[in-house]
Structure formats: structure tokens, C-alpha cells
Coordinates of C-alpha atoms and ligand atoms in Angstrom, one line a residue:
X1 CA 35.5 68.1 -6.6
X2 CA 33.4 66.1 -3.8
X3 CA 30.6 65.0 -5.3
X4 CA 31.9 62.4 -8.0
X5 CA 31.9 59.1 -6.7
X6 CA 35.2 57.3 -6.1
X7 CA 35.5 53.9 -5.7
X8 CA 37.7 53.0 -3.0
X9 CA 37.6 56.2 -1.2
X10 CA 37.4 56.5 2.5
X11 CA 33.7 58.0 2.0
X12 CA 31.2 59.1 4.3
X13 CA 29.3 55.9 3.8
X14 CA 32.8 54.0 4.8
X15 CA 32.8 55.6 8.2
X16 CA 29.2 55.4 8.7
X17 CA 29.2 51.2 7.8
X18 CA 32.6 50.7 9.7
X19 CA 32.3 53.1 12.9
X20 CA 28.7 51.0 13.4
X21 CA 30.5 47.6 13.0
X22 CA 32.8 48.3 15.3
X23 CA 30.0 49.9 17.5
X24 CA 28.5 46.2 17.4
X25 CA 26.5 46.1 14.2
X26 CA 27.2 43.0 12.5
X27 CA 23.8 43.0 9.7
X28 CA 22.2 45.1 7.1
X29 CA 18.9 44.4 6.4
X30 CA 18.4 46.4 2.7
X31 CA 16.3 47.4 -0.3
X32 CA 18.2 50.4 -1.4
X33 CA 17.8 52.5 -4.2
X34 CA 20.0 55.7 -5.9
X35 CA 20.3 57.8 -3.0
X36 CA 22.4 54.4 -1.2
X37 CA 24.5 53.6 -3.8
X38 CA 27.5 54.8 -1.9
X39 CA 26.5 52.9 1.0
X40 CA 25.9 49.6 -1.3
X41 CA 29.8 49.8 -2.5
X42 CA 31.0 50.5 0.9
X43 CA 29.7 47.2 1.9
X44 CA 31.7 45.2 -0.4
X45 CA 34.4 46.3 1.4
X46 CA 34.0 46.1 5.3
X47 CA 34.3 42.4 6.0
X48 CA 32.0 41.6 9.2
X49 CA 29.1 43.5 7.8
X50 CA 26.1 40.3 6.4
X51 CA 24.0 42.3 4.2
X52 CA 20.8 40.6 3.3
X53 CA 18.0 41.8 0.1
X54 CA 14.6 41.8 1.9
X55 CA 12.0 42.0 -1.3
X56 CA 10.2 44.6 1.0
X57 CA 10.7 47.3 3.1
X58 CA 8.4 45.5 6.0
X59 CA 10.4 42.4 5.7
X60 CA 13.9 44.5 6.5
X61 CA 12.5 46.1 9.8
X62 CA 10.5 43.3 10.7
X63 CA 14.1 41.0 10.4
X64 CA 16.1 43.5 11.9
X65 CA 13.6 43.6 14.9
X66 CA 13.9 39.6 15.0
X67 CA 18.0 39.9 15.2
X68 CA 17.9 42.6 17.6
X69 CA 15.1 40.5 20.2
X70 CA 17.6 37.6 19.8
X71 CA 20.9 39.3 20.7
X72 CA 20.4 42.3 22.3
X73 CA 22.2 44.1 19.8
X74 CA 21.0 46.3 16.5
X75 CA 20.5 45.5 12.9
X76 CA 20.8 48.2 10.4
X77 CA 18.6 48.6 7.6
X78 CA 19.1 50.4 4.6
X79 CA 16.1 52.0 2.9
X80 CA 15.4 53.9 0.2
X81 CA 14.2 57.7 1.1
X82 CA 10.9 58.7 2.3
X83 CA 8.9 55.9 0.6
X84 CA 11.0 53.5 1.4
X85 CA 11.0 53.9 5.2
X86 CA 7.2 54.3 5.1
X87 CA 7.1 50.9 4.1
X88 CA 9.0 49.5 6.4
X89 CA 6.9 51.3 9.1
X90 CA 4.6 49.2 10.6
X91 CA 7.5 46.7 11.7
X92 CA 9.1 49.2 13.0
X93 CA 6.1 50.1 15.0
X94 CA 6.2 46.9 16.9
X95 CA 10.1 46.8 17.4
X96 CA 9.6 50.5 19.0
X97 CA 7.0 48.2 21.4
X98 CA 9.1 45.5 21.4
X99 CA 11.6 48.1 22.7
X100 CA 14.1 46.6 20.0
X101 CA 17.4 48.0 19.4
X102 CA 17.4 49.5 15.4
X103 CA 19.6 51.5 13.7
X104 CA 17.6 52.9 9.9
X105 CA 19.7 54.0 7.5
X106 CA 17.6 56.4 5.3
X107 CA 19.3 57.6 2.4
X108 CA 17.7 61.1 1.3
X109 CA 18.6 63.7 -2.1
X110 CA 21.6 65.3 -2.1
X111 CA 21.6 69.1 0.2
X112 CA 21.7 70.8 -3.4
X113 CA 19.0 68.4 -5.5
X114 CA 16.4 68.9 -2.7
X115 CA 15.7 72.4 -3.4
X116 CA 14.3 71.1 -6.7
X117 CA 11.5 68.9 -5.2
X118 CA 12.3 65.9 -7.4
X119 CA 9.6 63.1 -7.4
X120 CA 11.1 61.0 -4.6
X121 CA 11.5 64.4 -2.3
X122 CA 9.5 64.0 1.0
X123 CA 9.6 64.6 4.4
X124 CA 11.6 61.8 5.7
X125 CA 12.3 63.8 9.1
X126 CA 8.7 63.1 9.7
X127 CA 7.8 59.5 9.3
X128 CA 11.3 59.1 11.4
X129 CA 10.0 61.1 13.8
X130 CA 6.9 58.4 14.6
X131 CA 9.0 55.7 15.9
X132 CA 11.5 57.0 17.6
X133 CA 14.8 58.8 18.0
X134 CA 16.3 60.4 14.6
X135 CA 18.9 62.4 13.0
X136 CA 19.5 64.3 9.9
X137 CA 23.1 64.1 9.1
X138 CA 24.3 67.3 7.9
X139 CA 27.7 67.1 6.5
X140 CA 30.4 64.4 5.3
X141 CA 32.5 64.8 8.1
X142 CA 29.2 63.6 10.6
X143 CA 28.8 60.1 9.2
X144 CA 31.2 58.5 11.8
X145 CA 30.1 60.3 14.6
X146 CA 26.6 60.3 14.1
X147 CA 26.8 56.2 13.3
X148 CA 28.1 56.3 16.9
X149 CA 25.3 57.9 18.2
X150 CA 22.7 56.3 16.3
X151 CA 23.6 52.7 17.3
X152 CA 24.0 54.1 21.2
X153 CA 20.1 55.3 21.1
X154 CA 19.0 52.5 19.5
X155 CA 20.7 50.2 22.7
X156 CA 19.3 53.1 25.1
X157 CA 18.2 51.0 27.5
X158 CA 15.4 50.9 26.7
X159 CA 16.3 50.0 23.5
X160 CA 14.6 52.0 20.6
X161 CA 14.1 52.8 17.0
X162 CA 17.4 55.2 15.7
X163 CA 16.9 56.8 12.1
X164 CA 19.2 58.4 10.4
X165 CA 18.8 60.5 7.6
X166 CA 21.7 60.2 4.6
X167 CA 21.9 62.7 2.2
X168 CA 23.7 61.0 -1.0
X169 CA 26.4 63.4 -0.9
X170 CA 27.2 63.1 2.7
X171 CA 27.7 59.6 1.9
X172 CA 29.4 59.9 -1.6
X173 CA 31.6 62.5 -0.5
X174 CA 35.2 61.9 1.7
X175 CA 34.3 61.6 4.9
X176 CA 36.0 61.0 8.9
X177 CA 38.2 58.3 9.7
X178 CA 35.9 55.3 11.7
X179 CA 35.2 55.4 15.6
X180 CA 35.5 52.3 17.0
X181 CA 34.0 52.3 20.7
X182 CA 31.3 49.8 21.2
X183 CA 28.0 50.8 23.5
X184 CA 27.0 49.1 26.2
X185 CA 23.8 46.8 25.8
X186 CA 23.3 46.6 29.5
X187 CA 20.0 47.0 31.5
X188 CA 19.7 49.2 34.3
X189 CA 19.9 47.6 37.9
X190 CA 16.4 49.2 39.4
X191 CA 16.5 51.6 42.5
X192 CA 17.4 49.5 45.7
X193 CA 14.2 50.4 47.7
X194 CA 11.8 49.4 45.1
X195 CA 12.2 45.2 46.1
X196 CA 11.7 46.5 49.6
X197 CA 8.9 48.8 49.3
X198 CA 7.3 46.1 46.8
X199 CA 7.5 43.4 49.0
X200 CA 5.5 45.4 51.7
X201 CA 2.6 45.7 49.1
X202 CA 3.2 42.1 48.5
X203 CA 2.5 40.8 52.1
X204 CA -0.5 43.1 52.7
X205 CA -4.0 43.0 50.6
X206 CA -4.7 41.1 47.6
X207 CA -1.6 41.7 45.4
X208 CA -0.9 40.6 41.8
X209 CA 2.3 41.1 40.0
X210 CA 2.5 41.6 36.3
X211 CA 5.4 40.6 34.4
X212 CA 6.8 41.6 31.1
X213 CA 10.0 43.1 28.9
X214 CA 13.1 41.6 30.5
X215 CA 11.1 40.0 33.4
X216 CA 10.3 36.9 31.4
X217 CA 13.6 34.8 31.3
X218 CA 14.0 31.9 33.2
X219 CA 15.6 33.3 35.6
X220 CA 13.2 36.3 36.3
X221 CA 10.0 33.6 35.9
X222 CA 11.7 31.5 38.2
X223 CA 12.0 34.0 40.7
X224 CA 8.0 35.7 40.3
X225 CA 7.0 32.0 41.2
X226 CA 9.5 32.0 44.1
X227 CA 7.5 35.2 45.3
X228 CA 4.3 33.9 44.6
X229 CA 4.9 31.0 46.7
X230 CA 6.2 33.1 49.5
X231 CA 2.9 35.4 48.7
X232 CA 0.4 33.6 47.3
X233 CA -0.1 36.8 45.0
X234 CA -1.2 36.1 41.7
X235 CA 1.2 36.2 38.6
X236 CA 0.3 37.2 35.2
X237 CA 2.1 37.9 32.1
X238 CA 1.7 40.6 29.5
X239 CA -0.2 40.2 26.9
X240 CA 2.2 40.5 24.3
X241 CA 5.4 39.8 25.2
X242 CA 7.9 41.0 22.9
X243 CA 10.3 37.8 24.2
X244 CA 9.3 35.2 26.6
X245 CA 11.0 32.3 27.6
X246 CA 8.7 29.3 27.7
X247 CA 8.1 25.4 28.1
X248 CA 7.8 22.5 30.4
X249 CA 10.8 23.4 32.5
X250 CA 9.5 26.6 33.5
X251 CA 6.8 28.0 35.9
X252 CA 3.9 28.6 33.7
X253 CA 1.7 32.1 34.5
X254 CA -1.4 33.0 32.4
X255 CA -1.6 36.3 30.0
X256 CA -3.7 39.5 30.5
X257 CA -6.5 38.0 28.3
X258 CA -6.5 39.9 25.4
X259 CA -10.5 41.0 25.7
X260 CA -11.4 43.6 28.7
X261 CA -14.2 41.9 30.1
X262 CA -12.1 38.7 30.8
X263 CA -9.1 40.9 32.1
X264 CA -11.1 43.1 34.1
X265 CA -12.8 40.2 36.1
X266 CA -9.1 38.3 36.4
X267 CA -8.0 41.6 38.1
X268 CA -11.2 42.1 40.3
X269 CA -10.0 40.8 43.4
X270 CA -6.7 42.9 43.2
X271 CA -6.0 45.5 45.6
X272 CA -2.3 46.0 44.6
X273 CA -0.5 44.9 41.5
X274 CA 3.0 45.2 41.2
X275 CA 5.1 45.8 37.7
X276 CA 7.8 43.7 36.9
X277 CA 9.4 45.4 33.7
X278 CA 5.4 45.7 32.1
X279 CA 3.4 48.9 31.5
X280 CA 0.1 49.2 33.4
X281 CA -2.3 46.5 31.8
X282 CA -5.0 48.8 29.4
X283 CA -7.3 47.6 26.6
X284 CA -5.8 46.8 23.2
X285 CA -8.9 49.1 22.1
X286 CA -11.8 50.4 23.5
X287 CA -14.7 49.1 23.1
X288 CA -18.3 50.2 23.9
X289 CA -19.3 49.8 27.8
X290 CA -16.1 48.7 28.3
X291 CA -13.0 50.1 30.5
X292 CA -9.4 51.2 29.2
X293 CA -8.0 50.2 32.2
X294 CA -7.6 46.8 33.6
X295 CA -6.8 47.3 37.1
X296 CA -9.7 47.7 39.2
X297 CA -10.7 51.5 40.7
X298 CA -8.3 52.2 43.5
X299 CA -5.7 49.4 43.4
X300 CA -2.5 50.6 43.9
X301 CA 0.2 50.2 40.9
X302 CA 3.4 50.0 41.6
X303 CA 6.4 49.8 39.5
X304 CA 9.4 47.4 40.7
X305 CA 11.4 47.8 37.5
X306 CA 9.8 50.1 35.3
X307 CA 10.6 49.2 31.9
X308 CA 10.9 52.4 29.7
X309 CA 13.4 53.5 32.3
X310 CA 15.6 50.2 31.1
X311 CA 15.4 48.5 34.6
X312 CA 16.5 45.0 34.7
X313 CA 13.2 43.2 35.6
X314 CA 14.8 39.8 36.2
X315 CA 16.9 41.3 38.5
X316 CA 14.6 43.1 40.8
X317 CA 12.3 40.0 40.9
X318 CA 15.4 38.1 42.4
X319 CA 16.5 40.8 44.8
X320 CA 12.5 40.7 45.8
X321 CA 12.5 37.2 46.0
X322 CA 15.9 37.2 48.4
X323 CA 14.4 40.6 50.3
X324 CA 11.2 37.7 51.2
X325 CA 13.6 35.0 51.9
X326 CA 11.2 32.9 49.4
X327 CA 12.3 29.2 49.5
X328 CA 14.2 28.5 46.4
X329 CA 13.2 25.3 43.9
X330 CA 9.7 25.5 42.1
X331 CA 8.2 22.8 40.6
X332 CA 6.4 20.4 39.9
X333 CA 7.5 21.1 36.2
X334 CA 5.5 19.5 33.5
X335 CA 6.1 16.6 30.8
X336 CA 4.9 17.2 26.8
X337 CA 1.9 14.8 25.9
X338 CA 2.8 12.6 23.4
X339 CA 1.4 13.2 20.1
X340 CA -1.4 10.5 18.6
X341 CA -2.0 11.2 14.9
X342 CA -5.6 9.5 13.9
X343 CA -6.2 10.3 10.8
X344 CA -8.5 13.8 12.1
X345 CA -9.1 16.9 10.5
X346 CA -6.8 19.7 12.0
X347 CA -8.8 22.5 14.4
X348 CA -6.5 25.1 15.6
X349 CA -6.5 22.7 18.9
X350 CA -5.0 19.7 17.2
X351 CA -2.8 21.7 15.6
X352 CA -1.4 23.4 18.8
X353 CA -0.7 19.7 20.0
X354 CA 1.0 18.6 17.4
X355 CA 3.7 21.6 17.4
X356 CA 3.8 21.1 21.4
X357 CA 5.0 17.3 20.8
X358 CA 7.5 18.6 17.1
X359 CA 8.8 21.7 18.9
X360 CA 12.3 21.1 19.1
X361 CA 14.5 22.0 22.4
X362 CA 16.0 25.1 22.1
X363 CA 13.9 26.4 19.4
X364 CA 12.5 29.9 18.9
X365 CA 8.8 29.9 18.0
X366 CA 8.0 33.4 16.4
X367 CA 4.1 33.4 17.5
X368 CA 2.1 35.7 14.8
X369 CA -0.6 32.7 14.5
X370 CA -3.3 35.4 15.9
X371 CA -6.5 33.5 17.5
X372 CA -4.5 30.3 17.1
X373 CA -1.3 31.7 18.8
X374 CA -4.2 32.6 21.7
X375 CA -4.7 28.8 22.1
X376 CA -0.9 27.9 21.6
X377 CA -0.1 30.4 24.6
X378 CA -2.5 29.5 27.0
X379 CA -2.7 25.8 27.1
X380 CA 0.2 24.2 24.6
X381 CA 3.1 26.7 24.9
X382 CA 4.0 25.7 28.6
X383 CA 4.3 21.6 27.5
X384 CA 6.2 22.3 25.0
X385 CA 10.2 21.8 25.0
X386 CA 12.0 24.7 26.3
X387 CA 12.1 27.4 23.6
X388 CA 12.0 31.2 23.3
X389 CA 8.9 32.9 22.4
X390 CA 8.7 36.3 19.6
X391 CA 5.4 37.7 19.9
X392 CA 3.5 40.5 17.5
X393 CA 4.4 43.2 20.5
X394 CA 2.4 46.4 18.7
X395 CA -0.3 44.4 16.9
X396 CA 0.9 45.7 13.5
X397 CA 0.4 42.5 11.8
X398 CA 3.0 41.2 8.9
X399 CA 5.6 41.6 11.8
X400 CA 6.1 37.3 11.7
X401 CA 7.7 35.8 9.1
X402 CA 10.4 38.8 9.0
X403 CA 11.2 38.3 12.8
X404 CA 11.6 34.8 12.1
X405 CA 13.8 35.4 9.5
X406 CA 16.1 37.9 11.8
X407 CA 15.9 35.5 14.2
X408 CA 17.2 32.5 12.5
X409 CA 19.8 34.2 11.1
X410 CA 21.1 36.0 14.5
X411 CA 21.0 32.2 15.9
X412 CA 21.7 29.9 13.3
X413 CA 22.6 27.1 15.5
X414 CA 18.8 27.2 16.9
X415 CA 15.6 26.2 14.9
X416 CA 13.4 28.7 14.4
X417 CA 9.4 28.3 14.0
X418 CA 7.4 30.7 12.2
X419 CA 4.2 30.1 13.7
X420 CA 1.7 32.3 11.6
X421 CA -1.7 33.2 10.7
X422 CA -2.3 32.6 7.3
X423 CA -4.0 36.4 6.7
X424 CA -1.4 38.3 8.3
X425 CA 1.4 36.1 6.8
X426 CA 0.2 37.8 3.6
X427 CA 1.4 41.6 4.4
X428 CA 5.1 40.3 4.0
X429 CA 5.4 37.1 2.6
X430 CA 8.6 37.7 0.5
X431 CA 10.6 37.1 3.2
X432 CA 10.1 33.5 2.0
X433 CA 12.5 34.2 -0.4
X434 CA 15.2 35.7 2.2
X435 CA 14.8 33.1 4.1
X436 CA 15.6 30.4 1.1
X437 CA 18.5 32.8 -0.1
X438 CA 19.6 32.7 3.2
X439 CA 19.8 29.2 4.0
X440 CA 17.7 29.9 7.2
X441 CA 16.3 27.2 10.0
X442 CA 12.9 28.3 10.2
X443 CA 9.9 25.9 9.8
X444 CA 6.7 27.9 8.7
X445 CA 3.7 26.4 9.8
X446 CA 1.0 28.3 8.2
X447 CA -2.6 27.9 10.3
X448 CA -4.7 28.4 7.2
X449 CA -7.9 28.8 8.1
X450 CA -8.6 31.2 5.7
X451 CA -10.2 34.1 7.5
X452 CA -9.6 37.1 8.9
X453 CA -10.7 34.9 12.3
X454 CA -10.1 37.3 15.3
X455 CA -12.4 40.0 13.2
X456 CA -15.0 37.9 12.6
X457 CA -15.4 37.1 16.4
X458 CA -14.9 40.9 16.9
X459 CA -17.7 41.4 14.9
X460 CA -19.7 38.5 17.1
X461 CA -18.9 40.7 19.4
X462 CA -20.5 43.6 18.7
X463 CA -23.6 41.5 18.3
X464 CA -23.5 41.0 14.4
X465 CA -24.5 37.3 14.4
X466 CA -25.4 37.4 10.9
X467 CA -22.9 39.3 9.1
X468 CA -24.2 40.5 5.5
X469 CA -22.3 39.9 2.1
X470 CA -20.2 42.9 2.5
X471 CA -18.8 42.2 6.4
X472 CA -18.6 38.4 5.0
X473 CA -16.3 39.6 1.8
X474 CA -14.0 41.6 3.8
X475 CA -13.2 38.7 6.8
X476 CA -13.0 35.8 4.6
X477 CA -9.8 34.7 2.8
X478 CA -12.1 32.5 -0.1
X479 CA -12.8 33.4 -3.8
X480 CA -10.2 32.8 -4.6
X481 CA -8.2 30.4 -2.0
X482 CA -4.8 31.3 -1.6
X483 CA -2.4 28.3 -2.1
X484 CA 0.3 28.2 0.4
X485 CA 2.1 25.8 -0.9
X486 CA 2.3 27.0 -4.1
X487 CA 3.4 30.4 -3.3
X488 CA 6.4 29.1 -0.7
X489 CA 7.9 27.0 -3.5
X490 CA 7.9 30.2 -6.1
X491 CA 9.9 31.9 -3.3
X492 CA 12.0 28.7 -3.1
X493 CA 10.9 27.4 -0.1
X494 CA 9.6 23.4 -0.2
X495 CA 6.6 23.1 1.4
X496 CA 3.9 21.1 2.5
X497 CA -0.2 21.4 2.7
X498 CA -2.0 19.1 4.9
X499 CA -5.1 18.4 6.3
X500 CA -5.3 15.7 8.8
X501 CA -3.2 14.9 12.1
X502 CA -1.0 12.1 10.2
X503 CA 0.0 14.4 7.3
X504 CA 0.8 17.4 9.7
X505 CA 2.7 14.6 12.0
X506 CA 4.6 13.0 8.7
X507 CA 4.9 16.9 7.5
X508 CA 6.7 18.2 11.0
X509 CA 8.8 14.6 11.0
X510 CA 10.1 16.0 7.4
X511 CA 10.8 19.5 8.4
X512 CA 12.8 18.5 11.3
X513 CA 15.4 16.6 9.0
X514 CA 16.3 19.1 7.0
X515 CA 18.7 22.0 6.9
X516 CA 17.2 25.4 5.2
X517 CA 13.5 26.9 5.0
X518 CA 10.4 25.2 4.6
X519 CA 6.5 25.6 5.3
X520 CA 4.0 23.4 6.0
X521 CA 0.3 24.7 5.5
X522 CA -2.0 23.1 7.8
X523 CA -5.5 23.8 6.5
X524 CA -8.0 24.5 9.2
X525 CA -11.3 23.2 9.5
X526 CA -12.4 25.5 12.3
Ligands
TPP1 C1 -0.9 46.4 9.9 C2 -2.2 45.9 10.4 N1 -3.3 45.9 9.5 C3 -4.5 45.5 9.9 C4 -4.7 45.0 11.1 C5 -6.1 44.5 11.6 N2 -6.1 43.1 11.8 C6 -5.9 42.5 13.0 S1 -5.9 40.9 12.9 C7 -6.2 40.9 11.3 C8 -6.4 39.7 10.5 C9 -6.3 38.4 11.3 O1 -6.4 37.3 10.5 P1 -5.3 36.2 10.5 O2 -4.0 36.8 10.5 O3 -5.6 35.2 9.4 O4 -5.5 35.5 11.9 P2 -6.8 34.8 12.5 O5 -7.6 35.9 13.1 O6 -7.6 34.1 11.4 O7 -6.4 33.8 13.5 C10 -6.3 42.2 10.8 C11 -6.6 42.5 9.4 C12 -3.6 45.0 12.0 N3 -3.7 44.6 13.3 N4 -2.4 45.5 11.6

């Protein structure tokens, strides 16, 4: 017989777990169910493998997709069947835009239970299908191979979204002996004429260059403002980054505002703009009497290091920079204002101060704060100490407090901050209690202004100036107001709620003593 399970077996789940560990996957992100349970005992027993409970679905993709920014290299998650990974889909959403290395592990029925239809039965193939590269794993004998392959799509490059389907029998039955080969997580070095031809575009017209993907380290911003000095071309930056390094000691370029009128007219001049590791810059949406496209009519696009093709952006920036013979040293770098506390309400303005002056060096700031992680980006993010930025890279919101979750854990020697919007902090706030089972370094600052803010405006927007009781009930986060506080310490999390400079001050001056989670809710005034 192969279908009893037996513990201790070398199983199909065994060389599945062990064949990815040695492959380079060192975390399992899970909420399983039945159809893992083989799985689940295997990883009792392959030392290496962290497995960590996320309470939700979203809050295991959204952490796997923090781990994998931080280090290059995949989580896993484990999931339970169809309904399972639908859950976790909108984090894996952004982590496909984020171009984030993860490998899903879907368990499904057994081959012979899914002729009956069985309540859980659904099209798994499906749902895998919408973010990415996937596989149904046919047979025992498979699971090592197809572990292989799974965790080398996910590192592509581009890295990507790798599902693969696990029948429970497949998993529960004997199965192959391990592989152990470990992918490469290296980038592509770009095509050797593109710093050349770029350049020409560079020298002639009114050129812009857009940056993005791997094009914003230090290294790669450090060589755009080399060119730009050489050029005096504009530089801009994506609008949402999926990793950006930032801070005082770095040259500071402006983001693609996120609305089209302002991008359009920042990009009116531009006769040429040239792509460093970014997409062409479109519209998040489209709105009416407005264009999709930011570029202006007739400007040429080119790409330098294109990044679905997994071209090393930094590096094509510095060949560029060497192909102009641009002087090296940038500066005049910039110096973090001290922080004043006076006893003043916080606006999202203050606020953005106060984490400029408390942002430790080295930190990574996980920015889901929405229209206040607008403010922090443009005018507080580049005084801050040097630091890595996350950002919300498809716009599926929820995706925060589960990056910063992966995140601290993939670097526990940095502090991570969970800079977040109080509504979309709401779509996965259990990972609150990961993070406190987990001992991780992330501070949580909460901007609570307790509205759906950025819809509001969009409905200023489309000239609603006095919105009626119905628009009004479904932007504001009143009737009842949501406590915080309250909620981080049933997850286990200590936590803070202020409302003034001095308390946020005192609050940040708290946080930064200790070891472990905790949250500080800074309620808004505007
Ligand atoms: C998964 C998902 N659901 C809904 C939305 C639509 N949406 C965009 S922003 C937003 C709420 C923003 O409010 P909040 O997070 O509190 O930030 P604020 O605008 O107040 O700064 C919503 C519901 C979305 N982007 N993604």
C-alpha cells in the first residue's frame, strides 16, 4: 500500500521540503490544512527549514514577499487548496509586481478523491495561473524534481510567482531521493550596446531617465546622478518601487507623481526618456480627460536595462555612467533635521518628521502608509538615516505589515519599520501576532487618521465636494473607532496611542530600546 501515511518515510513531501532547502529555501510561511499534513510532519524533520503560522493566508504571501525583497532569495508558503491560495492572492499580486521570488505550495485532493467533487474541490490550476508560473505535480516520484524547478522560476530573473499544485497522495506517498543543486539568483548583465546607444539619446534633446526594479541601490542611484550631472537630464524614480534604497547619504530623485495631470506636466518637456530597470510610466488608473500614458506624444522610450528581461539596472547605469566619462563623487549629501517635540497635535507632516529624526541607520521602513507614505517619500524619506525602503508595488493594499514581518525576519540584525495606513493595515492585521510569536524587530507606526484618505481626495477629484451620507459612510473609519492599541496588545504586541509630538517623541524613544514587536498609533488630526 502507498497511500497510508508513514511516519518517518522518505515521502514525497520529504523530497519536495529538502530538494527546496538545498535549492536555497530556508522559510515556510504556512496555514495548512488536511491536504498538507504530510508536508507539516516532514518539517519536523529537515533541520534548516523556519516554519512560521501566519493567522491568514494574505499574511503568508505578503511575508514571504518581504523575505524574498530582502534577500533575493524565495520563501515557500504552504496553503491550504483552492481557498486557501485565493486568500493569499492579493499579496501575491504585488510580489508578481514586485517581481519577488515565491515558491506556493498548494496542497490539493488526492488524484482518486477529486473525481468526487468534495466540498473543498476547486480549480486551483486557475487562481495559480493569475500570478504567475505553475505546476500540477502528477505523481510521487515528481516532488523532488518539480521542487527544483519551482524554486528556479520563482528566481527567473525576473523573479516571479511559482505555484505548485500537491495532491495529498503525491506527498503522503514514497517519493525520490532529494536534489540538491542550488539556482542562481543572479541578474542579467544588459546587452553591451544599450549604454552606448543610450548615452547618444542622452546628449541630444531633452532626455529624462526613469529608474526602477534593481536600478535603485546605492550604487545604481549613485551612478543616474553621475549621468545626470554629465547630462543635465532629469531623473525620476518609479512610482512604486518595490525596493529602494534611501536617505541622507544618497542622491535624492523625485517619484512619477502618482496622479496623471502632475506626471504628465513633469514629463512635458521630454523628448527622450530612458529606462533604467522601470516599465514605461502609465496611469495607476484612468481617469476621465485624462491620458494612460505619461510620456508625452512622440518622445522616444528607450530601454537600457529592461527589467522583465532580468537586466541588471545598476549595472548598465554604471557602464553608462563610465561610457560618458561622468566625474565621479555626488554630493552635497544632506543632514536629518533635528526633531523639536512642542506639545502639537500630529498632522501627517509632523509625523513624517518625527520618524525622519527616530529612523534608525540601517533600518528597513516597509512604506504602506498610503497619502502619508506620499509625504514621507517626497520630502522626509531622503533626510532620513540610510535605510531600505518596501513599497506597496501592485497597489493591492494589506500587502504592509506581512512584508514587514518577512522582512524582519530575513534580517533580524536590522530594525524594521512598519509604516502603515491605519485602513489598509486592517486587511491583515494578524500578522501582529506573527510578528510577537516571532520575536520580530519591527516598530509599527500606525498613521491613524481614520479614513479611507486617498479616496476621499479621489472623490474631490471627481468634483464631489460635498459627498452625501452614503460616500461619507463608506471612506470614513468612525462609528465605531477602531482602537489600535487595544487590538496590537490582544495579538501580543505592546503598543502605544498618542496624539501630540512629545508622546510620539517619548513613544519612538521607547520603541527603540526594546527587542521584539511593538506599535505605536499616532492619531491624526488631518
Ligand atoms: C486589495 C485592495 N482593496 C481595496 C483597494 C482600494 N483602496 C485603495 S487605498 C484604500 C484605502 C486607503 O486608506 P488608508 O489605508 O487608511 O490610507 P489613507 O488613504 O487614509 O492614507 C482602498 C480601500 C486596494 N487598493 N486594494
Amino acid at each position: 500500500m502507498t497511500d497510508t501515511s508513514m511516519p518517518h518515510m522518505k515521502t514525497g513531501a520529504l523530497g519536495l521540503v529538502e530538494t527546496a532547502l538545498s535549492a536555497g529555501v530556508e522559510v515556510c510561511f504556512a496555514n495548512p490544512g488536511t491536504t498538507e499534513m504530510p508536508i507539516v510532519e516532514v518539517l519536523d524533520r529537515v533541520p534548516g527549514m523556519r516554519v512560521v503560522l501566519g493567522l491568514f493566508e494574505g499574511v503568508c504571501t505578503g511575508a514571504a514577499d518581504g523575505w524574498a525583497r530582502m534577500t533575493g532569495r524565495p520563501a515557500a508558503t504552504l496553503l491550504h487548496l483552492g481557498p486557501g491560495l485565493a486568500n493569499g492572492l492579493a499579496n501575491l499580486h504585488n510580489a508578481r509586481r514586485a517581481r519577488s521570488p515565491v515558491v506556493n505550495w498548494i496542497g490539493d485532493h488526492a488524484r482518486r478523491h477529486l473525481v468526487c467533487d468534495a466540498p473543498l474541490t476547486s480549480d486551483i490550476a486557475a487562481l495559480a495561473a493569475s500570478v504567475g508560473w505553475m505546476r500540477t505535480v502528477r505523481s510521487p516520484d515528481e516532488m523532488g524534481e518539480a521542487s527544483l524547478a519551482a524554486v528556479a522560476a520563482a528566481l527567473g530573473p525576473p523573479g516571479r510567482v511559482a505555484t505548485l499544485i500537491l495532491p495529498a497522495d503525491c506527498q503522503w506517498a514514497p517519493g525520490p531521493e532529494p536534489l540538491f543543486t542550488r539556482p542562481s539568483t543572479a541578474l542579467r548583465e544588459p546587452p553591451g550596446s544599450a549604454p552606448r546607444e543610450a548615452a547618444l539619446l542622452l546628449r541630444g534633446g531633452r532626455a529624462g531617465i526613469l529608474l526602477g526594479g534593481s536600478a535603485l541601490t546605492a550604487r545604481g542611484l549613485r551612478a543616474a546622478a553621475r549621468v545626470a550631472a554629465a547630462t543635465a537630464c532629469k531623473v525620476w524614480v518609479e512610482t512604486f518601487p518595490a525596493r529602494q534604497e534611501c536617505g541622507r547619504h544618497l542622491p535624492f530623485f523625485p517619484a512619477i507623481p502618482y496622479f496623471p495631470e502632475q506626471a504628465v506636466a513633469e514629463l512635458a518637456d521630454l523628448t527622450t526618456l530612458v529606462l533604467a530597470g522601470a516599465r514605461e510610466p502609465v496611469a495607476f488608473f484612468s481617469w476621465p480627460g485624462q491620458p494612460s500614458r505619461f510620456a508625452p506624444e512622440g518622445a522616444a522610450l528607450f530601454s537600457l536595462a529592461d527589467p522583465d528581461a532580468g537586466f541588471d539596472a545598476t549595472l548598465a547605469l554604471e557602464t553608462l555612467a563610465q561610457e560618458m566619462e561622468a566625474p565621479d563623487g555626488v554630493g552635497p549629501l544632506r543632514t536629518t533635521p533635528a526633531f523639536m517635540p512642542a506639545g502639537r497635535p500630529l498632522t501627517p507632516d509632523i509625523l513624517c518628521r518625527a520618524l525622519a529624526a527616530f529612523t534608525p541607520e540601517n533600518a528597513i521602513v516597509v512604506n504602506e502608509a498610503v497619502t502619508t507614505g506620499f509625504t514621507w517619500n517626497a520630502e522626509h524619506a531622503s533626510k532620513a538615516a540610510p535605510h531600505t525602503m518596501l513599497f506597496v508595488t501592485g497597489g493591492a493594499i494589506g500587502q504592509g505589515l506581512p512584508n514587514a514581518l518577512g522582512a524582519a525576519l530575513a534580517c533580524p540584525e536590522r530594525r524594521v519599520i512598519a509604516f502603515q495606513a491605519d485602513g489598509s493595515g486592517l486587511y491583515t492585521l494578524q500578522a501582529l501576532w506573527s510578528m510577537a510569536r516571532e520575536s520580530a524587530d519591527v516598530t509599527v507606526v500606525i498613521c491613524a487618521n481614520r479614513r479611507y484618505r486617498i479616496l476621499q481626495a479621489e472623490l474631490a477629484r471627481a468634483g464631489v465636494t460635498e459627498p452625501g451620507p452614503r460616500a461619507q459612510a463608506l471612506t470614513a473609519l468612525t462609528d465605531p473607532v477602531i482602537h489600535w492599541a487595544e487590538l496590537a496588545k490582544g495579538f501580543g504586541v505592546p503598543a502605544f496611542s498618542v496624539g501630540t509630538d512629545s508622546e510620539l517623541a517619548d513613544a519612538f524613544m521607547r520603541a527603540s530600546d526594546r527587542r521584539g514587536p511593538c506599535l505605536i498609533e499616532a492619531v491624526l488630526t488631518a
